[in-house]
Tab-separated table of C-alpha atoms in Angstrom:
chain	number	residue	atom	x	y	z
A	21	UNK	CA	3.040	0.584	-22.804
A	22	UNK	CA	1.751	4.040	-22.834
A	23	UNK	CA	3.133	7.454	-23.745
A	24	UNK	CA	3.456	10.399	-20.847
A	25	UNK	CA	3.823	13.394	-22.716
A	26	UNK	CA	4.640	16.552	-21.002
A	27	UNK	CA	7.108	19.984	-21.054
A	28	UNK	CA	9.713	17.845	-19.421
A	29	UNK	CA	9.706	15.465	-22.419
A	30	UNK	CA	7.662	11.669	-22.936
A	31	UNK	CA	7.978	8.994	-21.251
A	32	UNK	CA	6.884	5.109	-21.805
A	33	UNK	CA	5.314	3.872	-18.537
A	34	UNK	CA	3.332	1.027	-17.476
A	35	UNK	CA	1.549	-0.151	-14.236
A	36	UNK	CA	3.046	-2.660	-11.834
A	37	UNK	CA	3.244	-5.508	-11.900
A	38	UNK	CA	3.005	-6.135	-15.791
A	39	UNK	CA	-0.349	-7.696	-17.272
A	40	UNK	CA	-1.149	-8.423	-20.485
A	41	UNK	CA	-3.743	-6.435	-22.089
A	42	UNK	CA	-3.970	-4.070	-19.124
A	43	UNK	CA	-5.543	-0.803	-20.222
A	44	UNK	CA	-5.161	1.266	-17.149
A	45	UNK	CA	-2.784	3.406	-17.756
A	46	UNK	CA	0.634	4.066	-14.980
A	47	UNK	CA	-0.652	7.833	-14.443
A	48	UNK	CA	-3.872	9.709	-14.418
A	49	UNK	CA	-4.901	13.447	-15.201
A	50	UNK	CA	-3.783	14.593	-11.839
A	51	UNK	CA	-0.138	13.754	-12.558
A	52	UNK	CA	-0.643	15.740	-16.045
A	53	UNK	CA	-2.142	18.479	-13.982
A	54	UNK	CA	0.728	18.909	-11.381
A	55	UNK	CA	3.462	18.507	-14.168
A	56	UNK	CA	1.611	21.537	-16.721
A	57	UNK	CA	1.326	23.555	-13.561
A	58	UNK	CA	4.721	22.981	-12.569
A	59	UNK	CA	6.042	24.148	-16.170
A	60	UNK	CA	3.692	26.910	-17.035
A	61	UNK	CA	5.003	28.450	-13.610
A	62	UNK	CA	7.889	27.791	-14.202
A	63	UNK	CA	7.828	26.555	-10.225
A	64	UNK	CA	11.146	24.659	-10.936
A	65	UNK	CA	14.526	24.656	-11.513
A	66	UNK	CA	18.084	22.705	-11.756
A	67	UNK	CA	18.410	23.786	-8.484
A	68	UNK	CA	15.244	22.742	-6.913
A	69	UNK	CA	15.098	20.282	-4.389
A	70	UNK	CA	11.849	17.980	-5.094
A	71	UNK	CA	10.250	15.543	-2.910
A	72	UNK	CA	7.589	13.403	-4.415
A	73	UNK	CA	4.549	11.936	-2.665
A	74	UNK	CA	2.382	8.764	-2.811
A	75	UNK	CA	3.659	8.579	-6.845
A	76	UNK	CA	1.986	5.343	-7.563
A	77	UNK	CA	4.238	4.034	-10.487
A	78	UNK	CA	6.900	6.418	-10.851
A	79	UNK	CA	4.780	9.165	-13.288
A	80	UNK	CA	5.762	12.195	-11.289
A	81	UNK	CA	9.509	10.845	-10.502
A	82	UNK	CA	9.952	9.500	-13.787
A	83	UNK	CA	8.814	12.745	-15.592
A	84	UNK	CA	11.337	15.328	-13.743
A	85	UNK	CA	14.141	12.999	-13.125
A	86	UNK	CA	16.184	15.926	-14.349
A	87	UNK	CA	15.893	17.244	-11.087
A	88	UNK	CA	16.890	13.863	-8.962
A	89	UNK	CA	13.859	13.991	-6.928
A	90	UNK	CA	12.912	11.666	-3.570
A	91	UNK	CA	10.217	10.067	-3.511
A	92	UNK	CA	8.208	8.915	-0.550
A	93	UNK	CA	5.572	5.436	-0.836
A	94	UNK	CA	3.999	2.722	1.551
A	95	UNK	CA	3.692	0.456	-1.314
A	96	UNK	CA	6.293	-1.407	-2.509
A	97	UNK	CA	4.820	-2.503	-5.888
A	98	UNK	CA	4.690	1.837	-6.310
A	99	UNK	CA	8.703	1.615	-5.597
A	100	UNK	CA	8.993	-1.628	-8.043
A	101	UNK	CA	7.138	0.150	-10.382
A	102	UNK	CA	9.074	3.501	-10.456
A	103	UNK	CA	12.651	1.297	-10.551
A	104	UNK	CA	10.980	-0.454	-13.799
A	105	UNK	CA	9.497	2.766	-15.690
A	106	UNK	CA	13.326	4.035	-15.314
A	107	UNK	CA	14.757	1.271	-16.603
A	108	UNK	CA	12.953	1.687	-19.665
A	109	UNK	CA	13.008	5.280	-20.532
A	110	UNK	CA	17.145	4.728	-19.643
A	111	UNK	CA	16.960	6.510	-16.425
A	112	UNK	CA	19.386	5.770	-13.814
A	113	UNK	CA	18.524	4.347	-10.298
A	114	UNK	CA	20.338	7.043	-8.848
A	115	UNK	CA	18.160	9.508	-10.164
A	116	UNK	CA	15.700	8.982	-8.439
A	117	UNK	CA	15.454	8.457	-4.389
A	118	UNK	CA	13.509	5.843	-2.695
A	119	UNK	CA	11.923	6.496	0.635
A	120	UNK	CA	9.395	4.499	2.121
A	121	UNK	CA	6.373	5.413	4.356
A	122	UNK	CA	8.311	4.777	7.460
A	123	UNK	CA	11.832	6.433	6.383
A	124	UNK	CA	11.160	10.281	5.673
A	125	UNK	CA	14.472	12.075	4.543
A	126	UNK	CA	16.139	14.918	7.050
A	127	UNK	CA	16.168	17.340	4.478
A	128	UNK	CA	14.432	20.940	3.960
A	129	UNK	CA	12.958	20.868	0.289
A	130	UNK	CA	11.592	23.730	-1.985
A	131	UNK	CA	9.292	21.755	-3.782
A	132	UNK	CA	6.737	18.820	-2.428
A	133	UNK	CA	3.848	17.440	-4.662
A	134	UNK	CA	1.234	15.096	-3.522
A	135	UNK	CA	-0.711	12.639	-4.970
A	136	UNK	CA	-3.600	13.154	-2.363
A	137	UNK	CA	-4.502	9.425	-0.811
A	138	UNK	CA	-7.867	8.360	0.185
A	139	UNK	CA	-7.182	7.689	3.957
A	140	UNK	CA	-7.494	11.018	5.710
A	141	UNK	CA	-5.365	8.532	8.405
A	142	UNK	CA	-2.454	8.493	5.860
A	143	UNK	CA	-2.659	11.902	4.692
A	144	UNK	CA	-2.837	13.260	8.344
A	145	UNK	CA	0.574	10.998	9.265
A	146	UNK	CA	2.021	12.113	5.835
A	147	UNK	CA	1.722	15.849	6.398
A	148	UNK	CA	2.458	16.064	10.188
A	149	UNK	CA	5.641	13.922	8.781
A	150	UNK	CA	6.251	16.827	6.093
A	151	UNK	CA	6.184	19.722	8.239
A	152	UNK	CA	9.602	19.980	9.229
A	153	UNK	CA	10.984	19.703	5.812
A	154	UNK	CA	9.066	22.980	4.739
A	155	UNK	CA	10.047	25.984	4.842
A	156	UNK	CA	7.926	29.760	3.860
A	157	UNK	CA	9.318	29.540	0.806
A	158	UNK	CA	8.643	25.975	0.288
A	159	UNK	CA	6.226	25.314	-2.594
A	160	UNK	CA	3.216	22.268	-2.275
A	161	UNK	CA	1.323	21.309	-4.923
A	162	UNK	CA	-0.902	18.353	-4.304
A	163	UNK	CA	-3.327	16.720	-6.695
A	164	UNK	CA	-5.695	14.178	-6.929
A	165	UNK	CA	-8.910	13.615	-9.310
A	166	UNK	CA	-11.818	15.874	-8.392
A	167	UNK	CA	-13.983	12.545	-6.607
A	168	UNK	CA	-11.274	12.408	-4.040
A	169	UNK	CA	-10.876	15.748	-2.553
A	170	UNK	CA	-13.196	16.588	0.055
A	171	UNK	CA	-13.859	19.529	2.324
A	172	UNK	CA	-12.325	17.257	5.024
A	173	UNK	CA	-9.020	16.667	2.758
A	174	UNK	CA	-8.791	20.613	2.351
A	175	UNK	CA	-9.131	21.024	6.320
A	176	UNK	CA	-6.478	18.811	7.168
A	177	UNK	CA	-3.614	20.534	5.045
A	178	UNK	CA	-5.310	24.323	6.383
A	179	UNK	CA	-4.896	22.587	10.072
A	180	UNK	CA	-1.042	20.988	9.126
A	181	UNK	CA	0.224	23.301	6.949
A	182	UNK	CA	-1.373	26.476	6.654
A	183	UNK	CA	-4.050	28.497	4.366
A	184	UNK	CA	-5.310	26.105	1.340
A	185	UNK	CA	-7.112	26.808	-2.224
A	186	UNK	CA	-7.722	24.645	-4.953
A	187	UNK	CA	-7.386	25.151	-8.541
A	188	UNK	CA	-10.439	24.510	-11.033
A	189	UNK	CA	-11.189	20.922	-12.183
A	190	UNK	CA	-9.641	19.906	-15.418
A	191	UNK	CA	-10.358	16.577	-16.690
A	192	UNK	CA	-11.911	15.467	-13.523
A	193	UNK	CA	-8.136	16.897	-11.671
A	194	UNK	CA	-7.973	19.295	-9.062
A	195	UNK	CA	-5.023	20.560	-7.451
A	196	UNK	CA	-4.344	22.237	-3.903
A	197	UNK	CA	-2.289	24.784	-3.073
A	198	UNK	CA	-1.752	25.229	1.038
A	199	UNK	CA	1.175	28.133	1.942
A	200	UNK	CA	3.312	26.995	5.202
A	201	UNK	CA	2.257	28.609	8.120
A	202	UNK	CA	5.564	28.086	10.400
A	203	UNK	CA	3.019	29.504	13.299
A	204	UNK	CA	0.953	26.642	13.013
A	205	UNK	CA	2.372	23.782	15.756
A	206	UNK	CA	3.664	20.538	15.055
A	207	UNK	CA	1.749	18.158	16.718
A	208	UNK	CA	3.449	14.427	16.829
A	209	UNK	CA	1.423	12.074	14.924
A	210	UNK	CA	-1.535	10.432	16.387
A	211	UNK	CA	-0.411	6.682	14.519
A	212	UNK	CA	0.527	3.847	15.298
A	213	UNK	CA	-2.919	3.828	16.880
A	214	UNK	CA	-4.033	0.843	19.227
A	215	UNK	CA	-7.281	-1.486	20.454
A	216	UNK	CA	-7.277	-4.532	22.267
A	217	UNK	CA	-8.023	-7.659	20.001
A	218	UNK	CA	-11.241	-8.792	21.098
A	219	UNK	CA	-11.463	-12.333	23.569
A	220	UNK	CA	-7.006	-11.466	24.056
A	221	UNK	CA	-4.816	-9.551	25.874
A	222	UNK	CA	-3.251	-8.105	22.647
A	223	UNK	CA	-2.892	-4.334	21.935
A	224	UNK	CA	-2.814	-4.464	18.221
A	225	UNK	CA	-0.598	-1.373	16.729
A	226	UNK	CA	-1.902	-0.079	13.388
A	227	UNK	CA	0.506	2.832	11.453
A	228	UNK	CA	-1.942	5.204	9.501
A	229	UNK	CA	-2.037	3.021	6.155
A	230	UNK	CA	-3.005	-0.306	7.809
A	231	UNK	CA	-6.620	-1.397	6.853
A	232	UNK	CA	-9.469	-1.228	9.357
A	233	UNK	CA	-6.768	0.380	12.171
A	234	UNK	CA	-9.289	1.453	14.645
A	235	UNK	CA	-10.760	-1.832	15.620
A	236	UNK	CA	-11.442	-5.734	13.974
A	237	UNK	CA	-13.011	-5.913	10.586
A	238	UNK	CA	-16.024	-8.488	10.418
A	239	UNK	CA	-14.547	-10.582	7.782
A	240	UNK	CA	-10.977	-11.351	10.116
A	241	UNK	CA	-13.622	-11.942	13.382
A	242	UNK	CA	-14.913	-14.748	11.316
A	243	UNK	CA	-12.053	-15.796	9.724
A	244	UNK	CA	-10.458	-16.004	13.554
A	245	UNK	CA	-13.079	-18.129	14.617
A	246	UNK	CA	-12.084	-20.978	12.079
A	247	UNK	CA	-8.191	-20.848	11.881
A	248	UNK	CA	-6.837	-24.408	12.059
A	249	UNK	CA	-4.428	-25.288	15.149
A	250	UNK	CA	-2.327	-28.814	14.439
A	251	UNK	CA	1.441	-30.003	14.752
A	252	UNK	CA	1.638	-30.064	11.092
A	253	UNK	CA	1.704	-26.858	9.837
A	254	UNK	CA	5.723	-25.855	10.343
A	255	UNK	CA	5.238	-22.877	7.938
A	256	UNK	CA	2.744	-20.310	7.692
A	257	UNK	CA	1.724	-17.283	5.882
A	258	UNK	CA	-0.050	-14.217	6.327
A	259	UNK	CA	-0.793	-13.560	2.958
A	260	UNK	CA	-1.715	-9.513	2.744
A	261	UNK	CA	-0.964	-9.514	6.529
A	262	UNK	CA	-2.088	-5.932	7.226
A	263	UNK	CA	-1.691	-5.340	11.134
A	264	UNK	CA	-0.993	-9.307	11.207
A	265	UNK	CA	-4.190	-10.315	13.217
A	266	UNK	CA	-4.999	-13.451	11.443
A	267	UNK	CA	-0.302	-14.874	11.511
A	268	UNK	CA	-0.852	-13.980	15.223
A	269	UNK	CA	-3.713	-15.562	16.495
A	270	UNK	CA	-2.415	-18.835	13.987
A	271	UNK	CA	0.894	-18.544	15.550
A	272	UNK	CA	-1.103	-18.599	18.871
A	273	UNK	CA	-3.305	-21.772	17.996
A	274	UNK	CA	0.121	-23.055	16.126
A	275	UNK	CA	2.992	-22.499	18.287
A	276	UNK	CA	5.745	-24.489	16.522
A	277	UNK	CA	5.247	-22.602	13.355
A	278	UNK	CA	7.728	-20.282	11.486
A	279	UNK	CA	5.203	-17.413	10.228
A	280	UNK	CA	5.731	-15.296	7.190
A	281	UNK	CA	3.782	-11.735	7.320
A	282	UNK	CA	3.438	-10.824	3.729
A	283	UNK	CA	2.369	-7.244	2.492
A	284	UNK	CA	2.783	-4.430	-0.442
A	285	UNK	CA	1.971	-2.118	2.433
A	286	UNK	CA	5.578	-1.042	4.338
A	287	UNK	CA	3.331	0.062	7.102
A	288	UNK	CA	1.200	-3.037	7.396
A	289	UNK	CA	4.423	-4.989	7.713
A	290	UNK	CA	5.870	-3.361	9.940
A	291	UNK	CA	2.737	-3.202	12.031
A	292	UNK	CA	2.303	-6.881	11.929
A	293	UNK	CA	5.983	-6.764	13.283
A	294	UNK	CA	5.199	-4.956	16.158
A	295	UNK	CA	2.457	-6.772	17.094
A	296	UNK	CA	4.140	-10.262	16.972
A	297	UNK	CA	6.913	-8.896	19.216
A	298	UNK	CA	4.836	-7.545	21.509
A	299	UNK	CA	2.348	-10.704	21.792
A	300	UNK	CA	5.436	-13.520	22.113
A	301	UNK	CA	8.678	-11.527	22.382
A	302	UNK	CA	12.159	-11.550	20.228
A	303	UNK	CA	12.631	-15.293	21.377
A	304	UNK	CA	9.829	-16.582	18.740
A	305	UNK	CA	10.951	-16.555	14.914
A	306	UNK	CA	8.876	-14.733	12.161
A	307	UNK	CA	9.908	-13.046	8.802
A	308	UNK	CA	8.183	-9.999	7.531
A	309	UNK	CA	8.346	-9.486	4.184
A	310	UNK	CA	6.863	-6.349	1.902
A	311	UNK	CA	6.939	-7.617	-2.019
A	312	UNK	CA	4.271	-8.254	-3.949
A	313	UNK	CA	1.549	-10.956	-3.273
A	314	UNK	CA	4.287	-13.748	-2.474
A	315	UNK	CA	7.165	-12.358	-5.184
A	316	UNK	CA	10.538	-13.777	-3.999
A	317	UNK	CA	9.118	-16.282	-1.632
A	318	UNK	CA	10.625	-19.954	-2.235
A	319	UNK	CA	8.067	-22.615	-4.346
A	320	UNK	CA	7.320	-25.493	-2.563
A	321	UNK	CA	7.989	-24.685	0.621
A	322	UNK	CA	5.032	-23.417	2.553
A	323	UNK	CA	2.161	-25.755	4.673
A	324	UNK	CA	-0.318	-23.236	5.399
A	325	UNK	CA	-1.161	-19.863	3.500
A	326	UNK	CA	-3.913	-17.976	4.711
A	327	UNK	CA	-5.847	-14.914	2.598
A	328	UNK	CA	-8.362	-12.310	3.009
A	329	UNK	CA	-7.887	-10.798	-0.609
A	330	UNK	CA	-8.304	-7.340	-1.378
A	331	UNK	CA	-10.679	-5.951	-3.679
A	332	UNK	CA	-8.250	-2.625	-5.384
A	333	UNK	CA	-5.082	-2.181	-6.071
A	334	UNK	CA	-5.040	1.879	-5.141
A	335	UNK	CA	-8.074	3.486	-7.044
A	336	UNK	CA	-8.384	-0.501	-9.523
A	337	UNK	CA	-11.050	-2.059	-8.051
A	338	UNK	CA	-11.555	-6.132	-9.311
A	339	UNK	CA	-10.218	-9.600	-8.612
A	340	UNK	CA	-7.104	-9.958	-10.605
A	341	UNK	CA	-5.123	-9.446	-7.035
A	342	UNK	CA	-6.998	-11.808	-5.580
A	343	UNK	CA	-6.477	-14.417	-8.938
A	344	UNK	CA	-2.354	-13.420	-8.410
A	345	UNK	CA	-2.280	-14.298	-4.834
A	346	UNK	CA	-4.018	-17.589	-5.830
A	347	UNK	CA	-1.712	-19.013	-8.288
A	348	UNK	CA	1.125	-18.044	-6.012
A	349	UNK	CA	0.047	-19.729	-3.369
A	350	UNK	CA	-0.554	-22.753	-5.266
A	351	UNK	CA	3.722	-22.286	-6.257
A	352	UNK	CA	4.705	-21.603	-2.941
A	353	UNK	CA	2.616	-24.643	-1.225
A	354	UNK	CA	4.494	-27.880	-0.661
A	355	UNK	CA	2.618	-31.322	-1.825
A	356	UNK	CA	-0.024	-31.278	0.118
A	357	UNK	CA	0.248	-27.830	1.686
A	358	UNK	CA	-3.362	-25.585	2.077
A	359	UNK	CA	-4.580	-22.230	0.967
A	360	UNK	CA	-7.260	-20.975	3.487
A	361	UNK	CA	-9.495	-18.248	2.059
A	362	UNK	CA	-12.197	-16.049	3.278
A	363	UNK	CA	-13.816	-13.927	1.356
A	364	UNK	CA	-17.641	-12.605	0.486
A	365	UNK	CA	-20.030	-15.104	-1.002
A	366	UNK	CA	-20.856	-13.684	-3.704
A	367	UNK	CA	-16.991	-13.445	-5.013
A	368	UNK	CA	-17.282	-16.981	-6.100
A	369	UNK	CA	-13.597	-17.467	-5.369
A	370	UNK	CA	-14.454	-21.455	-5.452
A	371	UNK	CA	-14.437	-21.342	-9.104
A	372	UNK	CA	-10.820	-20.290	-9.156
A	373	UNK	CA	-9.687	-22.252	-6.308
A	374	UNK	CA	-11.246	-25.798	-8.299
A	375	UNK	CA	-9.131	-24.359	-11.236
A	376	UNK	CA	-5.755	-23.624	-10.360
A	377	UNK	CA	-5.878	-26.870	-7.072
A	378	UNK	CA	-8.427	-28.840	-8.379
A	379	UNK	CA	-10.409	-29.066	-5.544
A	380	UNK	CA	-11.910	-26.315	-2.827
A	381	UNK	CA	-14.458	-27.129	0.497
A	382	UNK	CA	-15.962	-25.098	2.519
A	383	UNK	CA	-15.047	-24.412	5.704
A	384	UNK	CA	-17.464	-22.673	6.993
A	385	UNK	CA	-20.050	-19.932	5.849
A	386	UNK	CA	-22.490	-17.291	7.260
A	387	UNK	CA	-24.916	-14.819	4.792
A	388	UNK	CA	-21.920	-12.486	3.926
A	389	UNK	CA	-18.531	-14.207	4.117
A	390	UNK	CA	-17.418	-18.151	3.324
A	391	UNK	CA	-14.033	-19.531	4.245
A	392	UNK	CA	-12.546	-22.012	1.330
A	393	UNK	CA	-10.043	-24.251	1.365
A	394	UNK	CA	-7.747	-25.983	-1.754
A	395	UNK	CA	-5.394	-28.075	-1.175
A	396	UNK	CA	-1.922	-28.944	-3.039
């Protein structure tokens, strides 16, 4: 567990969830940036009202809890994380306000920082969502490391908020500085954004966080193609559902099955929601559920989990969510239950399948992706 250190005191944070021997740390120098630049002028006070942005373990929240901040996420392993790093710098839950991407508070606020994300999608919704909590003498500081701010990112909060400079780079950190233009008009949002799935009559809805929004990634085309359709999968799930393409067209080739839509992303969820409903209507049962991998769903009680793992974890790029999602779905899985995967060949995702089910065929395969499957 590392040490935050800053002028509103130090803090022992980790990442979410919990590894051992992780060495990333729960912040980076863009959260240092926007808390020295916060006390050096002197931009706060006990009577400030602070709203906190895409704070991806609780740094930023953590840090000024003095000042019970809200904070707004999509990810819910970001909210788990934040609820944790209280708990162990003795910080109550009621310091600190939970919002998620889809449930913006009413309220004007006098300070907003911004942990700049990489979708210009999400950033876009985020700000056009801000907006009417600003006022002129609202203050927005946003920050992000140097790599991820782009002459694009700098145009969108000119275009949404007003006027925008940046500060000078310190340890790879930059931070922006737009001033609220009230002149400027509010446009409404341009997500949830639609296409038609491909070979259906489905409009797929896609909020501004949902992977590949704008039309059908070629991994999910092939992984379509393949889906199994038999009376004996009861319960299936979606296992990092983003907009829920793969649970529908499975519900559609599996029509007496329950399907779970599983996601960290709020917005993938409730995406995947909205598509389900609109493709069979309120009379066909499905759960949607935003936790981690499958966190809090029942062992031994799932026939079917299908997976298109993702390679990052925000800016982490590697396998270890992909290894997670594997040995929970080997809990969750009845006796005899499957774990369909796709992924690219080069992952070598076999290895861990044969390791954790002790057995993994292929289902199919073309020169960039291969579909596995282990069974229980």
């Amino acid at each position: 567990m590392d040490i935050l250190s800053s002028a509103f005191g130090e803090f022992q944070l980790s990442r979410f969830p919990r590894r051992r021997k992780d060495q990333l740390r729960a912040w980076d120098a863009a959260d240092e940036y926007i808390l020295q630049h916060l006390s050096e002028n002197e931009a706060i006070n006990e009577h400030s009202k602070v709203l906190i942005v895409n704070d991806q373990f609780g740094a930023l929240a953590v840090s000024l809890n003095q000042f019970h901040p809200e904070s707004i996420s999509d990810s819910w392993l970001a909210h788990a994380g934040t609820k944790e790093n209280q708990t162990d710098n003795q910080i109550s839950q009621e310091d600190i306000t939970l919002h998620t991407s889809l449930n913006y508070p009413k309220q004007i606020f006098d300070i907003v920082l911004i942990k700049v994300p990489k979708s210009l999608a999400m950033l876009e919704d985020q700000l056009i969502r801000l907006k009417p909590l600003l006022t002129r003498e609202s203050t927005i500081i946003a920050g992000a490391m140097t790599k991820a701010i782009h002459t694009s990112t700098l145009k969108l909060f000119e275009k949404i908020i007003g006027p925008t400079k940046t500060s000078l780079a310190k340890k790879k950190a930059r931070l922006i500085f737009p001033t609220i233009d009230e002149s400027l008009n509010i446009t409404d949002s341009p997500y949830p954004s639609t296409y038609k799935l491909e070979g259906t009559q489905y409009q797929i809805s896609n909020h501004a966080a949902v992977f590949s929004r704008d039309s059908l990634d070629i991994g999910t085309r092939f992984f379509l193609q393949y889906l199994p359709a038999t009376d004996k999968y009861e319960t299936i799930v979606d296992l990092g559902c983003g907009n829920g393409v793969v649970g529908l067209v499975a519900a559609e080739k599996n029509p007496k099955a329950v399907i779970n839509f599983v996601d960290e992303s709020f917005m993938a969820v409730d995406s995947a929601k909205i598509n389900f409903i609109h493709a069979f209507g309120p009379e066909r049962t499905a759960i949607f559920t935003p936790t981690d991998c499958l966190q809090g769903l029942a062992k031994n009680s799932f026939d079917l989990v299908l997976n298109n793992p993702p390679f990052h974890q925000q800016n982490v790029v590697g396998d270890f969510i992909a290894q997670q999602m594997f040995h929970e779905s080997y809990a969750v899985l009845k006796k005899g239950g499957e774990l369909w995967v796709i992924g690219n060949r080069h992952l070598g995702y076999h290895i861990s399948l044969k390791k954790i089910f002790g057995n993994c065929i292929t289902v199919a395969s073309n020169k960039k992706f291969i579909i596995l499957r282990a069974t229980k």
